[in-house]
Amino acid sequence: MSQSQAKPRYHVLVAIGDKEQLRPLLAAGCALARVRDGVVTLLCVTPDGARPDWLVVPEPPAASTAEPCGNVHVNVLVRPGRDAGATILAPVRADPPDLLLLGWRGSPGRGRYLLGSTLDPVIRYASCNVAVVHANDGPDEPAGRDLVEVLGRVRRVLVPAAGGPNAPLALEMALNLSPNVQVTALYVARDTLGQAEVALGYERLNTTLAPWTDGGRVQPKVVRASGIIEGILAEASAGYDLVLIGATRESFLDRVLFGNVPQAVAVQATVPIIVVRHHAGRIETLLRRAWWGLFDALPTLTIAGQSEVYRNVRRGARPRVDFFVMSGLAAAIAALGLLLNSPAVIIGAMLVAPLMQAVIGLGLGVVQGDLHLLRLAVSATLRGALLAIAVGLLMGLAMPDGSPTAEMLSRTHPTLLDLGVALVSGAAGAYALCRKDVSSALPGVAIAAALMPPLATVGLGLALGSSHIAVGALALFLTNLIAISGAGGLIFLWLGFRPEPGKQKRRRVFRSGVLGMVALLVAVSAVLGVLTVNALREAAFQRTVQAALAEEIATMGQVELANWQITGDDGQTVHLEVHVRATRPVLHQETVDLQERVALRLQRPVALVLTVIPTIQLNPFVPPTFTPTPTPGPISTPTPTSTPSPTPTLSPTPTDTPTPTPTPTPTSTPAPTLTPTPVVAVVSGTGGRGLFLRRTPGGAIARTLREGERVELLYRSETTDGVEWVEVRDEQGRIGWVATKYITPR
């Protein structure tokens, strides 16, 4: 056909990948463009920009049921490019069409892609409405034959609608396929939720279908099923010609790992499927581009690379003799380092601990949905942890006179900072395992640092009979274990790992694992958040006490603060035990004055126990020399220097601020408004399909006006995208906009 340079009122851009996609996608594009008197542009991407021999558009005289374009104008655009997705997006961004039509064969994407490396970027970044067509041809039929025949005789269309933002677009496209089409809006209620879910379904359908209730062409229906996908598939097999489904906004993990509801329906349904996505707003588009840009920036692994990583992790997660020997030795070294209060010895234990692959295997098992790998990893981690605790207990019993050291006590109060260290360690370990050019030794040390010393501390705490130390260290270990496995799983997901498509058991394992891990992370984060806030408050209070004691004792003269501690705090009275060094006797009244001044500084009652350490301060002694000297002169003795008293600071005197006098605001007198005489018009020229009453020119649909229905013209008009619109009021008093060409004044 000839090329058209004029900008159409409605433009459907159809991206064609090969000869098999030409007929079904062209049929769908023409069917959607015909009702709006639009045009279709076929876009084909080739390496050299040459038009393929098979890219032939049938002429109008040849149009029939098999060639459904009829008199729809079809343009052909061939673009050179190696990256088909980027080449398709270029004309979409330069001159956005009203609808971008794509074809999908039904094979799930690999790695991080949902539909494939070409379709996913186009769907994410397209600045227009998008429709993805899946023909669902029979095994012995030519590609696209079912869809071409269906679009030529479409009568019944199923549109699943659960209140999402894309359902109205799917309903509108379904009604535009033919003036005789009957649309069923479907809501699937889960069996387990009872009759209340059915009532909720009808309520949501009535809200979604409000603009189309007058035409009688859309009927709501609620079915009960064990799942959403099962309910849609069962209803679709009940004599429907076509299914139009809006893209859902499921969670990121669901979309990347398993696809979403539309994808699953398209793969399993026996009728053609069209998935539609409404163009997002500017802010949402920018956020989506930023997120996926970050997502695409990270490297991904090939299928062979993923298999190699999986084998290595599974081999390392299998508990063998070497694993237990190295775990026991690492726990012994860590226990000795804790008892000796030696960070260097503790680091040595981290270098030999073999826990990395077992713990990382937990995250990989969840992401892969591999129950067997999960069992191996849990078994190895649990047995390694019990062995480390037992070794720590034995080392503690071997030293009966041991006492808690600073290194032990530092591992009994987990905070959000410990959680952050574990998250980063897990991410680093998983990334290092997946990249051959990155050594996994150092991330393994970081992971061991978060796991082995706390386990040894648990054993030492049990040996010392301190439940506080044992419970605190165990809490730190569990915190680090959850964080490391969760962060490792996220990195595996980011690098392209996912369960095998079509295996429902692995999907259930994944869902259960993710929900459990997220719940544990949230619970741990909440507890650590409370503990961290309390620790920060306590540290701030101790700094205040330290400053108050240091400053107030300094004013006593010849008295120096040695150390102090809070011996009790019941929420009201603070019990302080203070040790000072004094070169003179400290009177009782001075102690009372100190208590009062500290209480005023803290703004709390203070109970004070003051221990005075008598101190003798000697002047420097110069030893005599053995060299004879002339008559020695007198040696001056330094006199004590008086301590200046602080001078009080004068407080500024407040100055009166003048109050501005309010100025009266003039009031305008409204002028009378002239009311024009109403003009009545009727809806005509729609071929029986009726006319959409829209809230704004070319905007959202408010309702459908029947052929011959009377409206009142309101004398406001606009032109949008080449269409002239006029504001009207219908017989029920609703105000909206309609296309001027479809109304006739009376």
XYZ file of C-alpha atoms in Angstrom:
746
model
C 0.000 0.000 0.000
C 1.082 3.581 -0.396
C 2.752 5.403 2.471
C 0.710 8.030 4.258
C 2.454 11.101 5.670
C -0.608 12.589 7.432
C -0.881 12.094 11.173
C -3.829 9.727 11.809
C -6.475 10.223 14.453
C -5.822 6.764 15.843
C -2.555 4.981 15.171
C -1.770 1.307 15.810
C 1.920 0.380 15.530
C 2.405 -3.356 14.931
C 5.899 -4.792 15.506
C 6.475 -7.821 13.248
C 9.340 -10.195 13.996
C 8.929 -12.832 11.290
C 6.575 -14.189 8.633
C 4.562 -16.275 11.107
C 3.558 -13.170 13.073
C 2.435 -11.128 10.057
C -1.116 -12.441 9.562
C -2.304 -12.680 13.209
C -0.805 -9.359 14.317
C -2.021 -7.554 11.196
C -5.521 -8.944 11.778
C -5.525 -7.783 15.399
C -4.155 -4.353 14.514
C -6.718 -3.774 11.762
C -9.593 -4.931 13.981
C -8.623 -2.453 16.698
C -7.985 0.423 14.269
C -11.094 -0.029 12.096
C -13.630 1.092 14.698
C -11.809 4.422 15.144
C -11.101 5.040 11.462
C -7.414 4.701 12.258
C -4.390 3.420 10.395
C -1.937 0.602 11.017
C 1.841 0.808 10.662
C 3.800 -2.419 10.322
C 7.270 -2.056 11.868
C 9.912 -4.615 10.966
C 13.512 -4.590 12.219
C 16.213 -6.166 10.041
C 20.010 -6.065 10.406
C 20.570 -4.075 7.185
C 17.237 -2.239 6.946
C 16.153 -4.172 3.828
C 12.487 -5.109 3.516
C 11.970 -8.890 3.739
C 10.266 -10.626 0.813
C 7.518 -11.964 3.070
C 6.505 -8.513 4.326
C 3.606 -8.084 1.872
C 0.368 -6.327 2.822
C -2.764 -7.558 0.970
C -4.575 -4.949 -1.143
C -8.164 -3.957 -0.187
C -9.825 -5.863 -3.064
C -8.407 -9.077 -1.701
C -9.770 -8.478 1.776
C -12.058 -11.190 3.099
C -12.516 -13.246 6.191
C -8.983 -14.513 5.715
C -7.636 -10.991 5.040
C -9.522 -8.876 7.586
C -7.917 -5.457 7.026
C -10.515 -4.377 4.456
C -10.246 -0.656 3.900
C -7.953 0.028 6.881
C -4.910 1.951 5.671
C -1.672 0.034 6.341
C 1.815 1.587 6.261
C 5.083 -0.341 6.260
C 8.175 0.828 8.139
C 11.470 -1.095 8.041
C 14.262 -0.046 10.406
C 17.861 -1.335 10.559
C 19.154 -2.505 13.922
C 20.799 -5.317 15.839
C 18.851 -4.694 19.051
C 15.209 -5.207 18.086
C 13.839 -3.872 21.378
C 15.756 -0.584 21.223
C 14.923 -0.152 17.529
C 11.189 -0.600 18.211
C 11.300 1.919 21.057
C 12.928 4.628 18.906
C 9.832 5.493 16.780
C 7.574 4.964 19.808
C 9.438 7.662 21.721
C 9.738 9.987 18.732
C 6.025 9.877 17.810
C 4.050 7.772 20.333
C 1.233 5.767 18.705
C -2.094 5.201 20.401
C -1.405 1.476 20.660
C 1.696 -0.688 20.292
C 0.898 -4.278 19.282
C 3.416 -7.055 19.928
C 3.396 -10.807 19.429
C 4.486 -13.452 21.921
C 4.978 -17.134 21.157
C 4.283 -18.265 24.725
C 7.738 -19.473 25.720
C 8.803 -17.981 29.087
C 11.855 -15.744 29.124
C 15.130 -16.939 30.565
C 17.017 -15.512 33.496
C 15.636 -12.174 34.606
C 13.321 -11.763 31.608
C 9.595 -12.427 31.809
C 8.661 -12.614 28.100
C 12.143 -12.361 26.593
C 15.056 -9.971 26.199
C 13.298 -8.169 23.305
C 9.725 -7.838 24.597
C 10.474 -6.982 28.234
C 12.299 -3.652 27.589
C 9.659 -2.591 25.048
C 6.784 -3.272 27.456
C 8.563 -1.528 30.347
C 9.582 1.655 28.546
C 6.926 2.181 25.847
C 5.270 5.596 26.223
C 1.867 4.398 24.945
C -0.743 1.685 25.481
C 0.660 -1.787 24.795
C -1.081 -5.007 23.730
C 0.675 -8.391 23.573
C -0.999 -11.029 21.380
C -0.648 -14.774 21.936
C -2.412 -16.712 19.180
C -2.576 -20.199 20.823
C -2.629 -22.069 17.498
C -3.352 -25.735 17.244
C -0.433 -28.106 16.702
C -1.373 -28.903 13.085
C -2.522 -25.438 11.975
C -0.604 -22.571 10.362
C 0.689 -19.902 12.735
C -1.947 -17.310 13.516
C -4.801 -19.009 11.639
C -6.977 -19.320 14.772
C -6.624 -15.648 15.620
C -7.374 -14.471 12.065
C -10.570 -16.539 11.951
C -11.602 -15.516 15.480
C -11.279 -11.812 14.760
C -13.420 -12.217 11.663
C -16.340 -13.719 13.614
C -15.747 -12.687 17.228
C -18.936 -12.814 19.303
C -17.987 -13.660 22.907
C -15.040 -12.067 24.696
C -13.904 -12.747 28.261
C -12.276 -9.909 30.225
C -11.009 -10.805 33.727
C -11.415 -7.694 35.897
C -10.399 -7.415 39.537
C -10.310 -3.637 39.800
C -6.820 -3.087 38.384
C -5.861 -0.040 36.296
C -5.663 -1.997 33.024
C -9.108 -3.642 33.120
C -10.968 -0.584 31.698
C -8.605 -0.504 28.711
C -9.225 -4.221 28.092
C -13.001 -3.691 28.251
C -12.875 -0.755 25.848
C -10.756 -2.692 23.342
C -13.098 -5.693 23.577
C -16.154 -3.546 22.801
C -14.353 -1.963 19.844
C -13.727 -5.309 18.148
C -17.291 -5.535 16.800
C -20.676 -3.839 17.358
C -22.180 -7.284 18.051
C -19.609 -8.529 20.534
C -20.798 -9.608 23.982
C -18.293 -9.084 26.787
C -18.212 -10.966 30.088
C -16.345 -9.226 32.898
C -15.043 -11.970 35.193
C -14.041 -11.898 38.855
C -12.541 -15.036 40.425
C -13.330 -15.564 44.115
C -11.180 -18.055 46.000
C -13.012 -21.024 47.490
C -11.335 -20.545 50.860
C -12.687 -16.986 51.329
C -16.381 -17.885 51.336
C -19.457 -15.956 50.256
C -18.030 -12.611 51.390
C -15.477 -12.782 48.572
C -18.275 -13.333 46.037
C -20.089 -10.227 47.261
C -16.840 -8.275 47.099
C -16.349 -9.488 43.529
C -19.712 -8.161 42.360
C -19.025 -4.865 44.125
C -15.696 -4.465 42.333
C -17.190 -5.436 38.982
C -20.008 -2.921 39.341
C -17.462 -0.197 40.069
C -15.309 -1.138 37.078
C -18.264 -1.515 34.687
C -19.999 1.744 35.635
C -19.214 3.477 32.280
C -20.649 0.564 30.250
C -23.797 -0.417 32.143
C -26.191 1.384 29.766
C -25.302 -0.504 26.592
C -26.164 -4.001 27.785
C -23.118 -5.467 26.016
C -21.090 -6.095 29.189
C -22.218 -8.620 31.799
C -20.540 -9.178 35.187
C -19.830 -12.702 36.382
C -18.231 -14.074 39.553
C -16.930 -17.647 39.702
C -15.390 -19.551 42.586
C -12.163 -21.477 42.100
C -9.114 -22.672 43.997
C -6.968 -19.997 42.340
C -7.209 -17.010 40.021
C -5.464 -18.722 37.109
C -7.569 -21.871 37.462
C -10.790 -19.842 37.513
C -9.902 -17.838 34.395
C -8.847 -20.937 32.454
C -12.018 -22.816 33.376
C -14.259 -19.935 32.289
C -12.249 -19.285 29.087
C -12.879 -22.850 27.943
C -16.670 -22.317 28.104
C -17.157 -21.189 24.501
C -15.379 -17.823 24.411
C -13.722 -16.680 21.192
C -11.099 -14.435 22.762
C -9.686 -13.376 26.153
C -8.540 -9.809 26.807
C -6.763 -9.440 30.131
C -5.131 -6.424 31.722
C -1.552 -6.678 32.901
C -1.458 -7.098 36.672
C 0.693 -5.302 39.217
C 1.939 -8.317 41.080
C 5.013 -8.313 43.275
C 8.428 -7.963 41.704
C 9.438 -11.479 42.760
C 6.320 -13.052 41.251
C 6.776 -11.220 37.950
C 10.441 -12.093 37.559
C 10.393 -15.666 38.808
C 7.078 -17.107 37.678
C 5.576 -14.571 35.391
C 2.224 -13.189 36.387
C -1.417 -14.140 35.956
C -1.731 -12.944 32.311
C 1.411 -14.812 31.322
C 0.270 -18.040 32.977
C -3.186 -17.758 31.379
C -1.684 -17.080 27.946
C 0.543 -20.157 28.165
C -2.199 -22.554 29.301
C -5.338 -21.246 27.557
C -6.734 -22.863 24.406
C -8.156 -19.619 22.963
C -6.272 -16.542 21.704
C -5.151 -14.137 24.426
C -4.479 -10.391 24.239
C -2.759 -8.831 27.264
C -3.066 -5.032 27.491
C -1.211 -2.469 29.591
C -2.333 1.125 30.015
C 0.295 3.810 29.572
C 1.589 4.833 33.001
C 1.945 8.420 34.149
C 5.158 10.380 33.858
C 6.311 9.833 37.444
C 5.596 6.095 37.385
C 7.380 5.790 34.037
C 10.471 7.557 35.401
C 10.519 5.360 38.497
C 10.117 2.230 36.368
C 12.978 3.274 34.098
C 15.224 4.039 37.069
C 14.480 0.697 38.733
C 14.889 -1.438 35.632
C 17.964 0.563 34.620
C 19.568 -0.415 37.914
C 18.326 -3.978 37.476
C 19.767 -4.266 33.965
C 23.093 -2.722 35.004
C 24.128 -5.823 36.936
C 25.563 -8.762 35.006
C 23.584 -11.931 34.515
C 24.602 -15.557 34.191
C 24.076 -17.925 31.322
C 22.197 -21.161 31.878
C 25.529 -23.017 31.914
C 26.921 -20.579 34.476
C 23.868 -20.981 36.686
C 24.196 -24.762 36.529
C 27.855 -24.577 37.562
C 27.101 -22.297 40.520
C 24.244 -24.553 41.581
C 26.502 -27.636 41.517
C 29.220 -25.877 43.529
C 26.823 -24.618 46.192
C 25.096 -27.967 46.473
C 28.439 -29.748 46.782
C 29.608 -27.301 49.456
C 26.334 -27.521 51.376
C 26.577 -31.309 51.702
C 27.861 -32.016 55.265
C 30.891 -34.327 55.123
C 33.782 -35.204 57.428
C 35.894 -32.260 56.276
C 33.026 -29.883 56.990
C 32.684 -31.056 60.599
C 36.447 -31.135 61.238
C 36.960 -27.583 59.963
C 33.866 -26.344 61.815
C 35.135 -27.823 65.095
C 38.622 -26.367 64.658
C 37.227 -22.950 63.733
C 34.972 -22.989 66.809
C 37.927 -23.916 69.055
C 40.052 -21.083 67.672
C 37.161 -18.631 68.047
C 36.538 -19.727 71.664
C 40.213 -19.269 72.547
C 40.242 -15.844 70.926
C 37.166 -14.834 72.907
C 38.650 -16.065 76.194
C 41.944 -14.310 75.466
C 40.077 -11.178 74.355
C 42.190 -11.280 71.187
C 40.607 -10.042 67.924
C 43.556 -11.421 65.938
C 42.878 -14.993 67.096
C 39.161 -14.597 66.343
C 40.012 -13.505 62.798
C 42.049 -16.704 62.447
C 38.919 -18.711 63.214
C 37.056 -16.887 60.460
C 39.678 -17.895 57.906
C 39.062 -21.630 58.361
C 35.287 -21.695 59.025
C 33.440 -23.605 56.226
C 29.931 -22.214 56.822
C 29.707 -19.926 53.784
C 28.317 -22.291 51.159
C 25.941 -23.998 53.588
C 24.356 -20.682 54.596
C 24.360 -19.281 51.047
C 22.726 -22.544 49.985
C 19.661 -21.545 52.024
C 19.131 -18.478 49.828
C 19.768 -20.371 46.591
C 17.415 -23.156 47.649
C 14.613 -20.645 48.237
C 15.182 -18.838 44.922
C 15.355 -22.109 42.980
C 12.436 -23.590 44.890
C 14.666 -26.626 45.444
C 13.413 -28.424 48.529
C 16.258 -30.961 48.452
C 18.929 -28.226 48.444
C 17.093 -26.463 51.263
C 17.154 -29.630 53.352
C 20.866 -30.114 52.708
C 21.667 -26.510 53.616
C 19.486 -26.522 56.745
C 20.993 -29.823 57.883
C 24.573 -28.627 57.337
C 23.966 -25.270 59.022
C 22.161 -26.777 62.010
C 24.748 -29.493 62.631
C 27.631 -27.069 62.151
C 26.041 -24.628 64.614
C 25.457 -27.333 67.245
C 29.050 -28.520 66.851
C 30.400 -24.977 67.301
C 28.275 -24.457 70.441
C 29.463 -27.794 71.872
C 33.116 -26.935 71.223
C 32.643 -23.524 72.849
C 31.024 -25.205 75.873
C 33.952 -27.628 76.249
C 36.509 -24.824 75.947
C 34.659 -22.841 78.613
C 34.480 -25.835 80.988
C 38.205 -26.416 80.513
C 38.841 -22.980 82.046
C 36.734 -22.872 85.218
C 38.202 -19.547 86.355
C 37.274 -17.775 83.119
C 35.235 -14.609 83.127
C 33.369 -12.731 80.393
C 35.684 -10.674 78.213
C 34.955 -7.563 76.184
C 34.948 -9.616 72.953
C 32.324 -11.943 74.411
C 30.123 -9.162 75.747
C 30.261 -7.289 72.423
C 28.434 -10.224 70.813
C 25.509 -10.291 73.227
C 23.700 -7.103 72.165
C 22.749 -7.312 68.457
C 21.744 -4.052 66.780
C 20.644 -2.881 63.359
C 24.305 -2.320 62.507
C 24.941 -6.054 62.969
C 21.992 -6.747 60.677
C 23.467 -4.409 58.065
C 26.860 -6.139 58.259
C 25.207 -9.528 57.753
C 23.163 -8.303 54.781
C 26.219 -6.919 53.026
C 28.231 -10.063 53.820
C 25.550 -12.319 52.368
C 25.277 -10.226 49.211
C 29.063 -10.235 48.766
C 29.274 -13.994 49.302
C 26.550 -14.822 46.783
C 27.998 -12.448 44.183
C 31.508 -13.880 44.629
C 30.230 -17.432 44.160
C 28.590 -16.445 40.872
C 31.556 -14.559 39.384
C 34.635 -16.573 38.461
C 36.895 -13.513 38.393
C 35.993 -12.569 41.997
C 37.590 -14.499 44.855
C 35.126 -15.948 47.328
C 37.705 -16.196 50.148
C 37.232 -12.707 51.588
C 33.405 -12.768 51.474
C 33.656 -16.165 53.158
C 35.656 -14.573 55.968
C 32.998 -11.876 56.365
C 30.263 -14.503 56.587
C 32.262 -16.578 59.073
C 32.834 -13.457 61.184
C 29.082 -13.049 61.472
C 28.423 -16.691 62.412
C 31.271 -18.547 64.140
C 32.179 -16.149 67.015
C 28.532 -15.798 68.155
C 28.181 -19.602 68.203
C 31.359 -19.982 70.269
C 30.068 -17.247 72.599
C 26.853 -19.244 73.128
C 28.910 -22.232 74.303
C 31.116 -20.089 76.534
C 28.057 -18.412 78.038
C 26.589 -21.823 78.886
C 29.896 -22.869 80.457
C 29.970 -19.708 82.570
C 26.361 -20.219 83.605
C 25.337 -16.891 82.084
C 22.022 -17.170 80.288
C 22.276 -13.494 79.343
C 25.449 -14.113 77.316
C 24.143 -17.337 75.742
C 20.759 -15.904 74.705
C 22.239 -12.643 73.405
C 24.867 -14.425 71.305
C 22.266 -16.869 69.956
C 20.065 -13.919 68.952
C 23.022 -12.389 67.093
C 23.670 -15.691 65.276
C 20.039 -16.065 64.200
C 19.962 -12.439 63.059
C 23.065 -12.914 60.936
C 21.859 -16.259 59.564
C 18.537 -14.832 58.366
C 20.154 -11.718 56.907
C 22.943 -13.576 55.072
C 20.636 -16.154 53.494
C 18.081 -13.475 52.534
C 20.648 -11.143 50.958
C 22.272 -14.055 49.147
C 18.919 -15.114 47.728
C 18.255 -11.590 46.465
C 21.612 -11.517 44.644
C 20.915 -14.916 43.081
C 17.571 -13.593 41.895
C 19.210 -10.450 40.530
C 21.746 -12.519 38.581
C 19.040 -14.524 36.817
C 18.349 -17.586 38.997
C 14.756 -18.781 39.274
C 12.795 -22.043 39.629
C 12.232 -24.183 36.583
C 9.124 -22.955 34.687
C 5.962 -24.977 35.048
C 6.885 -26.760 38.293
C 4.159 -25.841 40.761
C 5.858 -27.614 43.667
C 8.926 -25.408 43.308
C 6.690 -22.370 43.085
C 5.069 -23.291 46.383
C 8.477 -23.857 47.983
C 9.602 -20.461 46.740
C 6.508 -18.678 48.013
C 6.690 -20.335 51.424
C 10.418 -19.670 51.680
C 10.145 -16.020 50.693
C 7.201 -15.366 52.992
C 8.973 -17.055 55.876
C 12.229 -15.217 55.240
C 10.508 -11.854 54.886
C 8.506 -12.453 58.063
C 11.668 -13.360 59.970
C 13.548 -10.345 58.618
C 10.698 -8.022 59.560
C 10.448 -9.515 63.044
C 14.204 -9.381 63.602
C 14.409 -5.834 62.248
C 11.591 -4.711 64.543
C 13.205 -6.243 67.630
C 16.650 -4.912 66.724
C 15.147 -1.522 65.999
C 13.719 -1.338 69.514
C 16.993 -2.572 71.029
C 19.008 -0.113 68.947
C 16.831 2.829 69.943
C 17.100 1.846 73.609
C 20.869 1.452 73.294
C 21.191 4.861 71.662
C 19.103 6.448 74.403
C 21.178 4.758 77.089
C 24.427 5.858 75.435
C 23.168 9.436 75.155
C 22.137 9.405 78.831
C 25.522 8.043 79.886
C 27.281 10.804 77.936
C 25.108 13.336 79.757
C 25.988 11.788 83.151
C 29.689 11.725 82.252
C 29.660 15.391 81.269
C 27.728 16.413 84.405
C 30.045 14.538 86.767
C 33.225 15.754 85.079
C 32.178 19.401 85.097
C 30.724 19.461 88.617
C 33.618 17.569 90.246
C 36.103 19.886 88.537
C 34.607 22.822 90.456
C 35.339 21.175 93.840
C 39.077 21.860 93.679
C 41.835 19.270 94.241
C 39.299 16.512 93.416
C 39.506 14.434 90.205
C 36.960 11.993 88.697
C 38.382 8.467 88.545
C 35.447 6.348 87.310
C 31.744 5.906 87.746
C 28.881 3.548 86.978
C 25.100 3.422 87.078
C 24.175 0.784 89.632
C 20.431 1.107 89.154
C 17.756 2.954 87.217
C 14.112 2.302 88.058
C 12.830 4.874 85.572
C 12.777 7.612 88.192
C 15.839 7.607 90.446
C 19.331 7.164 88.993
C 21.723 5.351 91.333
C 25.314 6.461 90.778
C 28.503 5.058 92.261
C 31.323 7.569 91.749
C 35.031 7.170 92.554
C 37.175 10.313 92.892
C 40.809 10.989 93.776
C 41.349 13.866 96.205
C 44.457 15.464 97.691
C 42.388 16.853 100.554
C 39.487 15.685 102.693
C 36.053 15.946 101.052
C 33.396 17.252 103.387
C 29.913 15.726 103.647
C 28.288 18.992 102.624
C 30.403 19.035 99.451
C 29.048 15.579 98.608
C 25.475 16.766 99.177
C 26.100 19.827 96.985
C 27.551 17.588 94.247
C 24.469 15.342 94.369
C 22.132 18.333 94.063
C 24.048 19.877 91.141
C 24.152 16.561 89.224
C 20.412 16.046 89.811
C 19.715 19.529 88.450
C 21.818 18.773 85.362
C 20.046 15.458 84.728
C 16.586 16.717 85.734
C 16.055 13.452 87.605
C 16.380 12.267 91.219
C 19.917 11.033 91.911
C 21.101 8.624 94.622
C 24.867 9.067 95.040
C 27.540 6.860 96.555
C 30.846 8.776 96.539
C 34.077 6.898 97.181
C 37.046 9.187 97.880
C 40.502 7.823 97.176
C 43.041 9.808 99.250
C 45.830 10.963 97.029
C 49.220 12.471 97.878
C 50.567 14.672 95.137
C 54.327 15.294 95.278
C 56.314 17.949 93.496
C 58.929 16.812 91.002
C 62.102 15.518 92.679
C 65.447 16.371 91.054
C 68.161 13.856 92.041
C 71.557 15.325 93.075
C 74.458 15.138 90.623
C 77.910 13.733 91.454
C 79.771 16.587 89.737
C 81.017 19.190 92.184
C 79.264 22.484 91.678
C 79.550 25.974 93.106
C 77.457 26.979 96.040
C 73.953 25.805 95.213
C 71.263 28.424 94.924
C 67.875 28.152 96.482
C 65.358 25.877 94.799
C 62.055 27.544 94.277
C 58.945 25.654 95.249
C 55.953 26.092 92.939
C 52.952 27.607 94.609
C 49.466 26.286 93.831
C 47.589 28.183 91.158
C 44.108 29.326 91.959
C 41.332 28.088 89.689
C 39.290 30.958 88.211
C 35.563 30.810 88.905
C 33.319 30.926 85.825
C 31.684 34.289 85.181
C 27.914 34.109 84.677
C 26.660 35.000 81.205
C 24.104 37.771 80.950
C 20.827 36.738 79.317
C 19.550 39.046 76.552
C 16.519 41.189 77.374
C 13.545 40.390 75.081
C 12.526 43.222 72.767
C 8.899 44.029 72.044
C 7.937 43.168 68.479
C 5.512 45.632 66.833
C 2.278 44.050 65.593
C 1.322 45.003 62.014
C -2.081 46.631 61.554
C -4.315 44.555 59.206
C -5.338 46.260 55.979
C -8.967 45.866 54.854
C -9.405 43.749 51.728
C -11.652 45.252 49.042
C -14.634 43.081 48.061
C -15.607 42.835 44.421
C -19.253 42.811 43.390
C -20.080 39.852 41.090
C -21.599 40.744 37.743
C -24.735 38.914 36.532
C -24.118 35.914 34.241
C -26.174 35.513 31.087
C -27.618 32.012 30.563
C -27.768 30.878 26.898
C -30.817 29.075 25.516
C -30.144 25.272 25.596
C -29.795 23.433 22.282
C -30.814 19.770 22.051
C -28.999 17.227 19.846
C -29.260 13.473 19.279
C -26.613 10.735 18.948
C -26.371 9.488 15.356
C -23.977 7.870 12.907
C -22.513 5.287 15.321
C -23.776 2.199 13.462
C -25.733 1.042 16.489
C -22.696 0.862 18.746
C -23.524 4.009 20.694
C -21.248 6.886 21.677
C -18.864 7.199 24.654
C -19.512 10.132 27.001
C -16.041 11.048 28.307
C -15.079 13.059 31.375
C -12.552 15.143 29.372
C -11.901 15.462 25.620
C -10.465 12.048 24.648
C -10.220 11.113 28.349
C -11.801 8.553 30.674
C -15.220 7.112 29.764
C -18.153 8.159 31.961
C -20.900 6.113 30.229
C -22.216 4.979 26.832
C -24.886 7.040 25.012
C -27.355 4.996 22.936
C -28.046 5.679 19.259
C -30.791 8.326 19.132
C -30.362 9.461 22.754
C -30.923 13.196 23.317
C -28.264 15.459 24.856
C -28.063 19.176 25.630
C -25.180 21.191 24.095
C -23.275 23.325 26.624
C -21.441 25.602 24.112
C -17.912 24.493 25.041
C -15.766 22.790 22.403
C -12.151 21.638 22.006
C -10.022 19.896 19.397
C -7.770 17.075 20.631
C -5.606 14.893 18.337
C -7.574 16.080 15.302
C -10.977 15.236 16.839
C -13.478 18.023 17.629
C -15.209 17.559 20.988
C -18.225 19.364 22.464
C -19.463 19.464 26.058
C -22.975 18.055 26.603
C -25.422 17.104 29.357
C -27.259 13.769 29.048
C -30.835 12.977 30.084
C -29.714 11.957 33.598
C -27.952 15.280 34.118
C -24.392 13.966 33.719
C -21.982 16.341 31.972
C -19.193 15.158 29.658
C -17.630 15.428 26.206
C -18.534 13.662 22.953
C -17.161 13.721 19.410
C -19.009 16.427 17.434
C -19.300 14.282 14.286
C -21.633 11.808 16.048
C -24.317 14.273 17.250
C -26.970 16.099 15.224
C -28.698 19.262 16.547
C -32.565 19.149 16.575
